[in-house]
Amino acid sequence: MRTNRRRQFLGAVCGLLAMTAGLALPGTAHGAHEEPGLPGDVVRVLILGDSVTQGSSGDWTWRYRLWRHLQDAGLAVDFVGPRDDLWNLRPSGPGATSYADPAFDRDHAARWGMWSGFPDTPIATLVADHQPDVVVTMLGVNDLLYGRDPEAVAADTATLVRAAREVDPDLAFVVAEATQRWFTGVETLNEALPPVVAGLTSPASPVVVATTSEGYDEEQDTWDGSHPNARGEVKIAAAIADALHGLGFGPAAARPLAMPPVGPRVGASLASTARNGEGTLTWQGAAGATTQLLWGRDSTLGEPWRILAHDLPPDGSRVIAPLVNGHRYQYRLQPVKGDDLPEGEVFSPVVDVVPVAPPLPPPPAPVALTAPTEVRAAAGRRCARLAWGPVRGATSYLIQRRADGRWTRGVRTAGVRVTLRRLPVQRSWRFRVRAVRGSTVGPPAAITVRRRATGRC
């Protein structure tokens, strides 16, 4: 069944190759895509590449863009390969599943850092294990970065095609250019691919070049000077779609290309706490963010939003100080991937920080006043000296004399002794001493003092 389907798929390709003198270049065929395969046929596509193809956490990937293009065209396609992951940016390593939209056929054979000269798995093994109809390959940049000759890297394509054909002589191939034209050796590599491909292609096993570097811009189409952002993904997928169209599978990409917004599409989770004169922000960035911008304002003063800090880590915390107690401050984070700010309003939730002064400690419980102790006295003819022990918590003392059956208004003293003069002449005097604190007056301690007929105090 698979052999019959393959022959039917390649039938249109053979006719196309006859019209184009042995090489199907993207966009040169007319009508080959009108019969993309029998209804219900599934074309198996093996995508082999490096980090540009694998993508990193938070990406859609150009594989997603290509899959959507083929699905929207109503084509039956099955991406095949031993992996389905992204490269995880934090911590750095493989195995991430945090696609911007995971709802597509994620199977592939790409890995961050792969060389064309040293693939992870021999192409013969990949073809035997996954039985593709079409192999799409985009490799070579890492080889060039480590000093391999561009012509030698281009020759790897011939080695790959021949090794794959040893397992399946009827395979079709798309060889994609390296996109990073600004890297040393990339333009030479891309210029070397068409003659290599021309010597490989055949009616039974066509090979075409995808011009993925055409119109590809370092500033506009990458998030770090190398790896594609959303715009770069669309451009790569469009070039691959054009190449598949040249093989008779699927329509070419519609022009002009519809460009999506770039940058992370999900903001961080953000929490805040407030203290005396400061606040603390704690956040967890969404997949794909490499840094965060911190925005803030004093809403009590009606301030506009402004950027307070650049290049904050994707996950972390930060103390904000000094702040005015009682003011309401508002903060939000904006995710950044590489040098791509998110286009559109992509922020974390807004959090409030209202710093407050710590409450004053409660006043100590008042100490109950007691009666003075150790009250003693000495008298003269019309005077008396009184002394007593201090009372805890007292701020003054009230000394009163008994006269005509009542206590006099008395006098106050801050100390623990007093001399009373011009007392009435009588046999003895009756006194009492009371501790005072504010409006509180403690119990009295009384003493009777016998008058002396002579003497002074």
Short mmCIF file of C-alpha atoms in Angstrom, two decimals, residues 48-343:
data_model
loop_
_atom_site.label_atom_id
_atom_site.label_comp_id
_atom_site.label_asym_id
_atom_site.label_seq_id
_atom_site.Cartn_x
_atom_site.Cartn_y
_atom_site.Cartn_z
CA LEU A 48 16.06 17.24 10.32
CA GLY A 49 17.84 20.30 11.71
CA ASP A 50 19.54 22.21 14.49
CA SER A 51 18.30 24.83 16.96
CA VAL A 52 16.57 26.88 14.26
CA THR A 53 14.35 23.88 13.56
CA GLN A 54 13.95 22.55 17.10
CA GLY A 55 13.06 25.92 18.59
CA SER A 56 13.15 26.91 22.25
CA SER A 57 10.66 27.22 25.09
CA GLY A 58 7.79 29.56 24.28
CA ASP A 59 8.20 29.29 20.49
CA TRP A 60 5.61 28.25 17.94
CA THR A 61 8.51 27.05 15.69
CA TRP A 62 8.55 27.13 11.92
CA ARG A 63 7.47 23.48 12.02
CA TYR A 64 4.18 24.66 13.54
CA ARG A 65 3.78 27.34 10.86
CA LEU A 66 4.40 24.78 8.09
CA TRP A 67 2.02 22.27 9.63
CA ARG A 68 -0.72 24.94 9.88
CA HIS A 69 -0.13 25.89 6.23
CA LEU A 70 -0.52 22.27 5.10
CA GLN A 71 -3.53 21.69 7.34
CA ASP A 72 -5.25 24.82 6.09
CA ALA A 73 -4.71 23.53 2.56
CA GLY A 74 -6.56 20.33 3.49
CA LEU A 75 -3.51 18.09 3.03
CA ALA A 76 -2.89 14.87 4.90
CA VAL A 77 0.59 15.08 6.42
CA ASP A 78 2.38 13.26 9.20
CA PHE A 79 5.53 14.79 10.65
CA VAL A 80 7.76 11.96 11.84
CA GLY A 81 10.93 11.71 13.90
CA PRO A 82 12.33 10.58 17.24
CA ARG A 83 11.70 13.82 19.16
CA ASP A 84 8.84 16.18 19.88
CA ASP A 85 10.54 18.65 22.22
CA LEU A 86 11.90 22.17 22.34
CA TRP A 87 15.14 23.38 23.86
CA ASN A 88 14.49 24.55 27.41
CA LEU A 89 15.93 28.01 28.03
CA ARG A 90 15.78 27.65 31.84
CA PRO A 91 17.42 25.51 32.79
CA SER A 92 19.32 25.10 29.54
CA GLY A 93 18.73 21.67 28.02
CA PRO A 94 16.42 19.57 25.86
CA GLY A 95 13.01 18.21 26.74
CA ALA A 96 10.80 21.31 26.95
CA THR A 97 7.19 20.94 25.86
CA SER A 98 6.24 24.60 26.37
CA TYR A 99 5.18 25.40 22.81
CA ALA A 100 3.23 28.62 22.33
CA ASP A 101 0.61 26.33 20.77
CA PRO A 102 1.27 22.61 21.24
CA ALA A 103 -1.75 21.59 19.15
CA PHE A 104 0.13 20.33 16.10
CA ASP A 105 2.18 17.35 14.95
CA ARG A 106 5.39 18.00 16.90
CA ASP A 107 7.52 15.02 15.76
CA HIS A 108 10.94 15.98 14.38
CA ALA A 109 14.62 15.02 14.24
CA ALA A 110 16.23 18.33 15.20
CA ARG A 111 18.48 19.25 18.10
CA TRP A 112 20.06 22.42 19.42
CA GLY A 113 23.69 22.50 18.31
CA MET A 114 23.55 19.65 15.78
CA TRP A 115 26.18 19.59 13.00
CA SER A 116 25.53 18.43 9.47
CA GLY A 117 28.77 16.47 9.59
CA PHE A 118 27.86 14.74 12.86
CA PRO A 119 24.10 14.17 13.09
CA ASP A 120 22.69 12.65 16.28
CA THR A 121 21.28 9.65 14.45
CA PRO A 122 22.47 8.40 11.05
CA ILE A 123 20.01 9.35 8.34
CA ALA A 124 19.78 5.70 7.27
CA THR A 125 18.51 4.82 10.76
CA LEU A 126 16.01 7.68 10.75
CA VAL A 127 14.65 6.64 7.35
CA ALA A 128 14.43 2.97 8.34
CA ASP A 129 12.70 3.78 11.65
CA HIS A 130 10.26 6.47 10.47
CA GLN A 131 9.73 5.67 6.75
CA PRO A 132 9.33 9.25 5.49
CA ASP A 133 8.20 10.23 2.01
CA VAL A 134 9.98 13.58 2.19
CA VAL A 135 13.10 14.58 4.14
CA VAL A 136 13.45 18.28 4.97
CA THR A 137 16.89 19.23 6.22
CA MET A 138 18.37 22.51 7.48
CA LEU A 139 21.88 22.04 8.86
CA GLY A 140 25.37 23.48 8.59
CA VAL A 141 25.57 26.66 10.69
CA ASN A 142 27.14 24.94 13.69
CA ASP A 143 29.75 23.33 11.45
CA LEU A 144 30.70 26.76 10.10
CA LEU A 145 30.87 28.30 13.57
CA TYR A 146 33.49 25.73 14.50
CA GLY A 147 35.58 26.33 11.40
CA ARG A 148 34.49 23.74 8.84
CA ASP A 149 34.80 24.72 5.19
CA PRO A 150 31.49 25.83 3.58
CA GLU A 151 32.06 23.60 0.52
CA ALA A 152 32.65 20.61 2.81
CA VAL A 153 29.45 21.40 4.68
CA ALA A 154 27.55 21.63 1.39
CA ALA A 155 28.98 18.24 0.44
CA ASP A 156 27.38 16.79 3.58
CA THR A 157 24.08 17.17 1.73
CA ALA A 158 25.20 14.72 -0.93
CA THR A 159 26.37 12.29 1.76
CA LEU A 160 23.01 12.54 3.53
CA VAL A 161 20.94 12.03 0.35
CA ARG A 162 22.95 9.03 -0.78
CA ALA A 163 22.82 7.39 2.66
CA ALA A 164 19.04 7.89 2.83
CA ARG A 165 18.56 6.47 -0.66
CA GLU A 166 20.37 3.29 0.35
CA VAL A 167 17.37 2.62 2.60
CA ASP A 168 14.68 4.12 0.36
CA PRO A 169 15.62 5.08 -3.23
CA ASP A 170 12.32 6.90 -3.80
CA LEU A 171 12.67 9.63 -1.17
CA ALA A 172 12.10 13.28 -2.00
CA PHE A 173 14.30 15.92 -0.34
CA VAL A 174 14.07 19.59 0.58
CA VAL A 175 17.45 21.12 1.43
CA ALA A 176 16.98 24.44 3.22
CA GLU A 177 19.52 27.23 3.18
CA ALA A 178 21.02 28.43 6.44
CA THR A 179 19.16 31.56 7.46
CA GLN A 180 21.98 33.40 9.26
CA ARG A 181 23.44 35.14 6.20
CA TRP A 182 25.44 37.47 8.45
CA PHE A 183 27.52 34.59 9.90
CA THR A 184 30.90 33.91 8.31
CA GLY A 185 30.67 31.29 5.57
CA VAL A 186 26.86 31.07 5.41
CA GLU A 187 26.44 32.86 2.07
CA THR A 188 29.18 30.67 0.59
CA LEU A 189 27.40 27.59 1.93
CA ASN A 190 24.06 28.69 0.49
CA GLU A 191 25.63 29.43 -2.91
CA ALA A 192 27.16 25.95 -2.93
CA LEU A 193 23.86 24.14 -2.32
CA PRO A 194 22.16 24.50 -5.77
CA PRO A 195 24.99 22.86 -7.76
CA VAL A 196 25.21 20.06 -5.20
CA VAL A 197 21.45 19.55 -5.38
CA ALA A 198 21.51 19.66 -9.20
CA GLY A 199 23.87 16.72 -9.18
CA LEU A 200 21.66 14.74 -6.81
CA THR A 201 18.12 15.16 -8.07
CA SER A 202 16.42 12.49 -10.17
CA PRO A 203 12.88 11.69 -11.31
CA ALA A 204 12.60 8.92 -8.71
CA SER A 205 14.16 10.95 -5.91
CA PRO A 206 13.87 14.70 -6.48
CA VAL A 207 15.90 17.17 -4.41
CA VAL A 208 15.05 20.88 -4.22
CA VAL A 209 16.53 23.86 -2.39
CA ALA A 210 14.37 25.97 -0.06
CA THR A 211 15.56 29.58 -0.24
CA THR A 212 15.04 30.20 3.47
CA SER A 213 17.69 32.92 3.65
CA GLU A 214 16.03 35.11 1.01
CA GLY A 215 14.77 38.32 2.63
CA TYR A 216 15.70 37.02 6.08
CA ASP A 217 16.80 39.83 8.41
CA GLU A 218 18.93 39.59 11.56
CA GLU A 219 17.16 42.41 13.38
CA GLN A 220 13.59 41.77 12.30
CA ASP A 221 13.45 37.98 12.10
CA THR A 222 15.50 36.71 15.08
CA TRP A 223 15.25 37.18 18.81
CA ASP A 224 18.98 36.82 19.49
CA GLY A 225 20.76 37.35 16.18
CA SER A 226 20.49 33.68 15.25
CA HIS A 227 17.21 31.97 16.18
CA PRO A 228 13.90 32.87 14.53
CA ASN A 229 11.21 34.88 16.24
CA ALA A 230 7.61 34.61 15.08
CA ARG A 231 8.34 36.59 11.90
CA GLY A 232 11.37 34.45 11.14
CA GLU A 233 9.34 31.29 11.67
CA VAL A 234 6.77 32.45 9.12
CA LYS A 235 9.48 33.26 6.55
CA ILE A 236 11.21 29.90 6.98
CA ALA A 237 7.94 27.97 6.81
CA ALA A 238 6.93 29.88 3.68
CA ALA A 239 10.19 28.99 1.92
CA ILE A 240 9.81 25.33 2.90
CA ALA A 241 6.18 25.38 1.71
CA ASP A 242 7.34 26.80 -1.63
CA ALA A 243 9.90 24.01 -1.94
CA LEU A 244 7.30 21.34 -1.14
CA HIS A 245 5.06 22.97 -3.71
CA GLY A 246 7.93 22.53 -6.16
CA LEU A 247 7.82 18.81 -5.34
CA GLY A 248 4.12 18.72 -6.10
CA PHE A 249 2.95 18.70 -2.48
CA GLY A 250 0.77 21.51 -1.27
CA PRO A 251 0.31 25.11 -2.36
CA ALA A 252 3.01 27.73 -2.26
CA ALA A 253 2.84 30.23 0.57
CA ALA A 254 0.46 33.10 -0.09
CA ARG A 255 2.17 36.46 -0.57
CA PRO A 256 2.46 38.92 1.02
CA LEU A 257 3.12 36.92 4.15
CA ALA A 258 0.90 37.67 7.13
CA MET A 259 3.31 38.56 9.93
CA PRO A 260 2.36 37.75 13.53
CA PRO A 261 3.46 39.79 16.54
CA VAL A 262 6.84 38.90 18.01
CA GLY A 263 8.00 38.48 21.58
CA PRO A 264 6.52 36.42 24.42
CA ARG A 265 2.75 36.28 24.39
CA VAL A 266 2.21 35.47 28.08
CA GLY A 267 3.20 37.61 31.06
CA ALA A 268 4.74 36.45 34.32
CA SER A 269 2.86 35.57 37.47
CA LEU A 270 3.57 38.36 39.97
CA ALA A 271 3.01 38.71 43.73
CA SER A 272 3.87 41.48 46.17
CA THR A 273 4.32 42.11 49.89
CA ALA A 274 4.59 45.44 51.71
CA ARG A 275 6.55 46.51 54.76
CA ASN A 276 7.70 49.73 56.40
CA GLY A 277 8.92 52.00 53.59
CA GLU A 278 9.42 49.21 51.04
CA GLY A 279 7.86 46.32 49.16
CA THR A 280 9.00 43.04 47.62
CA LEU A 281 7.99 41.70 44.20
CA THR A 282 8.26 37.97 43.41
CA TRP A 283 7.59 36.53 39.98
CA GLN A 284 7.69 33.42 37.81
CA GLY A 285 8.16 34.11 34.12
CA ALA A 286 6.22 32.32 31.42
CA ALA A 287 8.01 30.03 28.98
CA GLY A 288 10.10 31.90 26.44
CA ALA A 289 10.94 34.95 28.53
CA THR A 290 14.68 35.52 28.90
CA THR A 291 14.40 38.79 30.83
CA GLN A 292 11.71 41.06 32.27
CA LEU A 293 11.06 44.81 32.19
CA LEU A 294 9.71 46.26 35.44
CA TRP A 295 7.09 49.00 35.13
CA GLY A 296 5.76 50.98 38.08
CA ARG A 297 3.93 54.08 39.24
CA ASP A 298 2.73 55.85 42.38
CA SER A 299 -1.02 55.76 41.84
CA THR A 300 -1.61 57.91 44.93
CA LEU A 301 0.13 60.77 43.11
CA GLY A 302 -1.49 59.85 39.76
CA GLU A 303 1.86 59.14 38.11
CA PRO A 304 2.00 57.54 34.62
CA TRP A 305 3.56 54.13 34.09
CA ARG A 306 7.32 54.18 33.57
CA ILE A 307 10.08 51.58 33.22
CA LEU A 308 11.94 51.15 36.51
CA ALA A 309 14.37 48.35 35.59
CA HIS A 310 15.65 46.48 32.54
CA ASP A 311 17.06 42.97 32.19
CA LEU A 312 15.53 41.48 35.30
CA PRO A 313 15.79 37.67 35.37
CA PRO A 314 12.85 35.71 33.97
CA ASP A 315 12.14 34.36 37.48
CA GLY A 316 13.12 36.18 40.64
CA SER A 317 12.37 38.76 43.29
CA ARG A 318 13.23 42.40 43.92
CA VAL A 319 12.98 44.76 46.89
CA ILE A 320 11.56 48.19 46.00
CA ALA A 321 12.69 50.99 48.32
CA PRO A 322 12.39 53.64 49.59
CA LEU A 323 8.62 54.04 49.39
CA VAL A 324 6.34 56.49 51.16
CA ASN A 325 4.22 54.80 53.79
CA GLY A 326 0.53 54.97 52.99
CA HIS A 327 0.99 55.54 49.24
CA ARG A 328 -0.39 52.98 46.79
CA TYR A 329 2.24 51.83 44.30
CA GLN A 330 1.45 49.65 41.28
CA TYR A 331 3.84 47.33 39.44
CA ARG A 332 3.78 45.04 36.41
CA LEU A 333 6.34 43.05 34.41
CA GLN A 334 6.77 42.89 30.65
CA PRO A 335 8.38 39.72 29.26
CA VAL A 336 11.27 39.93 26.81
CA LYS A 337 12.82 37.17 24.68
CA GLY A 338 16.33 38.09 23.66
CA ASP A 339 15.98 41.50 22.03
CA ASP A 340 12.28 41.11 21.23
CA LEU A 341 9.85 43.14 23.29
CA PRO A 342 6.35 41.69 23.09
CA GLU A 343 4.29 43.47 20.49
#
